[in-house]
């Protein structure tokens, strides 16, 4: 059920995504904050205001509806890392927030949740370029807890360094939490959009393509205060 958001005049950054489970929904009023319903898992809203009430931080959207800061992941706008040219498409993955934002030059155009590497399988930080893309691929490895694994038909796979890739994950819906073996998991629909939006282009009828100077991808860990690990 997870799918990201295309950004426009109404859907803007910062964009808060409810993650993990359904969360309480609040309304901020002059005399306090009261619970008014449920914010469903993967619901999202553009943040209009941040408020502190009784030691709790709330993010407020349209109409005064709010959720607790620790109930959401926050996709935020950022300037490109200095090595990324200002007039190209690029992707930022915030490992602290477990979010991804795609930029066309300086304009953010898409935001979503991801799942990056869990403890012991940390996703590398830094600036890379997509170098290989495959419509689907088989991935395998070993896990000290779960044992050996092999996953077939991993969709919309975009390698950027060694065996690390951005790719679709059809085997879980836990986006917003770390859980991979180092790759960056996206919901399949989001991975397909990113696959088609980034370079190198994969021509119709092709299964994959290698080109070492594709779209820039920057992995960093922000100062969110709520660490996904």
PDB file of C-alpha atoms in Angstrom, residues 46-186:
ATOM      1  CA  UNK A  46       2.854  19.007   4.582  1.00  0.00           C
ATOM      2  CA  UNK A  47       4.074  20.515   7.836  1.00  0.00           C
ATOM      3  CA  UNK A  48       2.887  24.074   8.453  1.00  0.00           C
ATOM      4  CA  UNK A  49       4.059  24.531  12.039  1.00  0.00           C
ATOM      5  CA  UNK A  50       6.031  22.883  14.856  1.00  0.00           C
ATOM      6  CA  UNK A  51       4.710  23.251  18.410  1.00  0.00           C
ATOM      7  CA  UNK A  52       5.824  22.239  21.898  1.00  0.00           C
ATOM      8  CA  UNK A  53       3.144  21.315  24.424  1.00  0.00           C
ATOM      9  CA  UNK A  54       3.942  19.846  27.855  1.00  0.00           C
ATOM     10  CA  UNK A  55       7.327  18.654  26.683  1.00  0.00           C
ATOM     11  CA  UNK A  56       5.983  16.984  23.526  1.00  0.00           C
ATOM     12  CA  UNK A  57       6.752  18.177  19.995  1.00  0.00           C
ATOM     13  CA  UNK A  58       3.882  18.174  17.496  1.00  0.00           C
ATOM     14  CA  UNK A  59       3.973  18.713  13.749  1.00  0.00           C
ATOM     15  CA  UNK A  60       0.910  20.590  12.554  1.00  0.00           C
ATOM     16  CA  UNK A  61      -0.674  20.412   9.110  1.00  0.00           C
ATOM     17  CA  UNK A  62      -3.677  22.093   7.510  1.00  0.00           C
ATOM     18  CA  UNK A  63      -6.635  22.795   9.774  1.00  0.00           C
ATOM     19  CA  UNK A  64      -4.646  22.424  12.978  1.00  0.00           C
ATOM     20  CA  UNK A  65      -4.426  18.617  12.729  1.00  0.00           C
ATOM     21  CA  UNK A  66      -1.204  17.281  14.176  1.00  0.00           C
ATOM     22  CA  UNK A  67       0.834  14.203  15.082  1.00  0.00           C
ATOM     23  CA  UNK A  68       3.691  13.753  17.488  1.00  0.00           C
ATOM     24  CA  UNK A  69       7.138  14.341  16.008  1.00  0.00           C
ATOM     25  CA  UNK A  70       8.293  10.877  17.071  1.00  0.00           C
ATOM     26  CA  UNK A  71       5.406   9.272  15.125  1.00  0.00           C
ATOM     27  CA  UNK A  72       6.608  10.434  11.715  1.00  0.00           C
ATOM     28  CA  UNK A  73       9.569  10.506   9.376  1.00  0.00           C
ATOM     29  CA  UNK A  74      10.213  13.936   7.903  1.00  0.00           C
ATOM     30  CA  UNK A  75      11.255  14.532   4.293  1.00  0.00           C
ATOM     31  CA  UNK A  76      13.030  17.878   4.263  1.00  0.00           C
ATOM     32  CA  UNK A  77      14.496  20.078   1.553  1.00  0.00           C
ATOM     33  CA  UNK A  78      18.262  20.350   1.365  1.00  0.00           C
ATOM     34  CA  UNK A  79      20.832  21.922  -0.904  1.00  0.00           C
ATOM     35  CA  UNK A  80      22.902  19.507  -2.999  1.00  0.00           C
ATOM     36  CA  UNK A  81      26.236  18.277  -1.721  1.00  0.00           C
ATOM     37  CA  UNK A  82      29.000  20.428  -3.195  1.00  0.00           C
ATOM     38  CA  UNK A  83      30.099  17.813  -5.746  1.00  0.00           C
ATOM     39  CA  UNK A  84      26.633  17.590  -7.319  1.00  0.00           C
ATOM     40  CA  UNK A  85      26.091  20.080 -10.182  1.00  0.00           C
ATOM     41  CA  UNK A  86      23.254  22.534  -9.608  1.00  0.00           C
ATOM     42  CA  UNK A  87      21.427  21.849 -12.898  1.00  0.00           C
ATOM     43  CA  UNK A  88      21.076  18.048 -12.885  1.00  0.00           C
ATOM     44  CA  UNK A  89      18.673  15.481 -11.489  1.00  0.00           C
ATOM     45  CA  UNK A  90      19.815  14.046  -8.163  1.00  0.00           C
ATOM     46  CA  UNK A  91      18.505  12.026  -5.246  1.00  0.00           C
ATOM     47  CA  UNK A  92      18.989  12.567  -1.514  1.00  0.00           C
ATOM     48  CA  UNK A  93      18.519   9.742   1.012  1.00  0.00           C
ATOM     49  CA  UNK A  94      18.323  10.919   4.629  1.00  0.00           C
ATOM     50  CA  UNK A  95      19.438   7.898   6.648  1.00  0.00           C
ATOM     51  CA  UNK A  96      18.375   9.448   9.959  1.00  0.00           C
ATOM     52  CA  UNK A  97      14.821  10.030   8.751  1.00  0.00           C
ATOM     53  CA  UNK A  98      14.620   7.059   6.341  1.00  0.00           C
ATOM     54  CA  UNK A  99      13.294   9.324   3.579  1.00  0.00           C
ATOM     55  CA  UNK A 100      14.197   9.922  -0.053  1.00  0.00           C
ATOM     56  CA  UNK A 101      13.707  13.156  -1.997  1.00  0.00           C
ATOM     57  CA  UNK A 102      14.291  13.433  -5.757  1.00  0.00           C
ATOM     58  CA  UNK A 103      15.383  16.791  -7.164  1.00  0.00           C
ATOM     59  CA  UNK A 104      15.349  18.240 -10.664  1.00  0.00           C
ATOM     60  CA  UNK A 105      18.090  20.835 -10.286  1.00  0.00           C
ATOM     61  CA  UNK A 106      17.115  22.765  -7.182  1.00  0.00           C
ATOM     62  CA  UNK A 107      13.448  21.739  -7.299  1.00  0.00           C
ATOM     63  CA  UNK A 108      12.233  18.826  -5.142  1.00  0.00           C
ATOM     64  CA  UNK A 109       9.785  16.759  -7.202  1.00  0.00           C
ATOM     65  CA  UNK A 110       9.151  13.530  -5.258  1.00  0.00           C
ATOM     66  CA  UNK A 111       9.390  12.285  -1.664  1.00  0.00           C
ATOM     67  CA  UNK A 112       8.907   8.898  -0.050  1.00  0.00           C
ATOM     68  CA  UNK A 113       9.937   6.542   2.756  1.00  0.00           C
ATOM     69  CA  UNK A 114      12.736   3.988   2.460  1.00  0.00           C
ATOM     70  CA  UNK A 115      14.279   1.184   4.513  1.00  0.00           C
ATOM     71  CA  UNK A 116      18.077   1.240   4.595  1.00  0.00           C
ATOM     72  CA  UNK A 117      20.621  -1.083   6.208  1.00  0.00           C
ATOM     73  CA  UNK A 118      20.087  -2.418   9.709  1.00  0.00           C
ATOM     74  CA  UNK A 119      22.801  -2.568  12.383  1.00  0.00           C
ATOM     75  CA  UNK A 120      25.832  -4.400  11.070  1.00  0.00           C
ATOM     76  CA  UNK A 121      24.731  -3.798   7.462  1.00  0.00           C
ATOM     77  CA  UNK A 122      24.950  -0.018   7.401  1.00  0.00           C
ATOM     78  CA  UNK A 123      24.176   1.737   4.148  1.00  0.00           C
ATOM     79  CA  UNK A 124      27.281   3.706   3.112  1.00  0.00           C
ATOM     80  CA  UNK A 125      27.148   7.473   3.341  1.00  0.00           C
ATOM     81  CA  UNK A 126      28.518   9.686   0.593  1.00  0.00           C
ATOM     82  CA  UNK A 127      27.950  10.834  -2.974  1.00  0.00           C
ATOM     83  CA  UNK A 128      27.634   8.220  -5.717  1.00  0.00           C
ATOM     84  CA  UNK A 129      26.286   7.853  -9.233  1.00  0.00           C
ATOM     85  CA  UNK A 130      23.950   5.157 -10.472  1.00  0.00           C
ATOM     86  CA  UNK A 131      26.044   2.837 -12.642  1.00  0.00           C
ATOM     87  CA  UNK A 132      23.826  -0.176 -13.396  1.00  0.00           C
ATOM     88  CA  UNK A 133      20.065  -0.666 -13.671  1.00  0.00           C
ATOM     89  CA  UNK A 134      18.051  -3.880 -14.015  1.00  0.00           C
ATOM     90  CA  UNK A 135      14.322  -4.405 -14.374  1.00  0.00           C
ATOM     91  CA  UNK A 136      14.768  -7.277 -11.905  1.00  0.00           C
ATOM     92  CA  UNK A 137      17.609  -9.304 -10.434  1.00  0.00           C
ATOM     93  CA  UNK A 138      18.266 -12.106  -7.921  1.00  0.00           C
ATOM     94  CA  UNK A 139      19.958 -11.107  -4.649  1.00  0.00           C
ATOM     95  CA  UNK A 140      21.496 -13.498  -2.126  1.00  0.00           C
ATOM     96  CA  UNK A 141      23.651 -13.410   0.986  1.00  0.00           C
ATOM     97  CA  UNK A 142      23.987 -14.518   4.607  1.00  0.00           C
ATOM     98  CA  UNK A 143      22.403 -13.168   7.767  1.00  0.00           C
ATOM     99  CA  UNK A 144      23.722 -14.250  11.202  1.00  0.00           C
ATOM    100  CA  UNK A 145      20.164 -14.337  12.569  1.00  0.00           C
ATOM    101  CA  UNK A 146      18.014 -15.383   9.625  1.00  0.00           C
ATOM    102  CA  UNK A 147      20.623 -17.486   7.806  1.00  0.00           C
ATOM    103  CA  UNK A 148      21.250 -17.617   4.087  1.00  0.00           C
ATOM    104  CA  UNK A 149      18.733 -15.886   1.854  1.00  0.00           C
ATOM    105  CA  UNK A 150      18.002 -15.642  -1.846  1.00  0.00           C
ATOM    106  CA  UNK A 151      15.376 -13.286  -3.208  1.00  0.00           C
ATOM    107  CA  UNK A 152      14.330 -13.616  -6.841  1.00  0.00           C
ATOM    108  CA  UNK A 153      12.935 -10.919  -9.113  1.00  0.00           C
ATOM    109  CA  UNK A 154      14.017  -7.972  -6.967  1.00  0.00           C
ATOM    110  CA  UNK A 155      12.369  -5.211  -9.011  1.00  0.00           C
ATOM    111  CA  UNK A 156      13.686  -1.922 -10.375  1.00  0.00           C
ATOM    112  CA  UNK A 157      17.268  -2.313  -9.115  1.00  0.00           C
ATOM    113  CA  UNK A 158      19.735   0.597  -9.386  1.00  0.00           C
ATOM    114  CA  UNK A 159      23.317  -0.160  -8.326  1.00  0.00           C
ATOM    115  CA  UNK A 160      25.496   2.783  -7.326  1.00  0.00           C
ATOM    116  CA  UNK A 161      28.522   1.261  -5.524  1.00  0.00           C
ATOM    117  CA  UNK A 162      29.764  -2.330  -5.244  1.00  0.00           C
ATOM    118  CA  UNK A 163      26.698  -4.455  -4.364  1.00  0.00           C
ATOM    119  CA  UNK A 164      24.722  -1.542  -2.889  1.00  0.00           C
ATOM    120  CA  UNK A 165      21.559  -0.531  -4.725  1.00  0.00           C
ATOM    121  CA  UNK A 166      18.270   1.268  -4.540  1.00  0.00           C
ATOM    122  CA  UNK A 167      15.523  -1.232  -5.372  1.00  0.00           C
ATOM    123  CA  UNK A 168      11.918  -2.217  -4.873  1.00  0.00           C
ATOM    124  CA  UNK A 169      10.988  -4.512  -1.974  1.00  0.00           C
ATOM    125  CA  UNK A 170       7.792  -6.552  -2.274  1.00  0.00           C
ATOM    126  CA  UNK A 171       8.449  -8.667   0.847  1.00  0.00           C
ATOM    127  CA  UNK A 172       7.699  -6.059   3.517  1.00  0.00           C
ATOM    128  CA  UNK A 173       5.753  -2.857   4.146  1.00  0.00           C
ATOM    129  CA  UNK A 174       7.901  -1.487   6.947  1.00  0.00           C
ATOM    130  CA  UNK A 175       9.211   1.567   5.103  1.00  0.00           C
ATOM    131  CA  UNK A 176      10.472   4.210   7.492  1.00  0.00           C
ATOM    132  CA  UNK A 177      12.385   1.649   9.570  1.00  0.00           C
ATOM    133  CA  UNK A 178      15.837   0.186   8.911  1.00  0.00           C
ATOM    134  CA  UNK A 179      15.794  -3.500   7.946  1.00  0.00           C
ATOM    135  CA  UNK A 180      17.867  -4.242   4.819  1.00  0.00           C
ATOM    136  CA  UNK A 181      21.284  -5.830   4.325  1.00  0.00           C
ATOM    137  CA  UNK A 182      22.713  -2.488   3.180  1.00  0.00           C
ATOM    138  CA  UNK A 183      20.632  -1.673   0.130  1.00  0.00           C
ATOM    139  CA  UNK A 184      17.919   0.963   0.176  1.00  0.00           C
ATOM    140  CA  UNK A 185      14.446  -0.581  -0.078  1.00  0.00           C
ATOM    141  CA  UNK A 186      11.591   1.329  -1.705  1.00  0.00           C
TER     142      UNK A 186
END
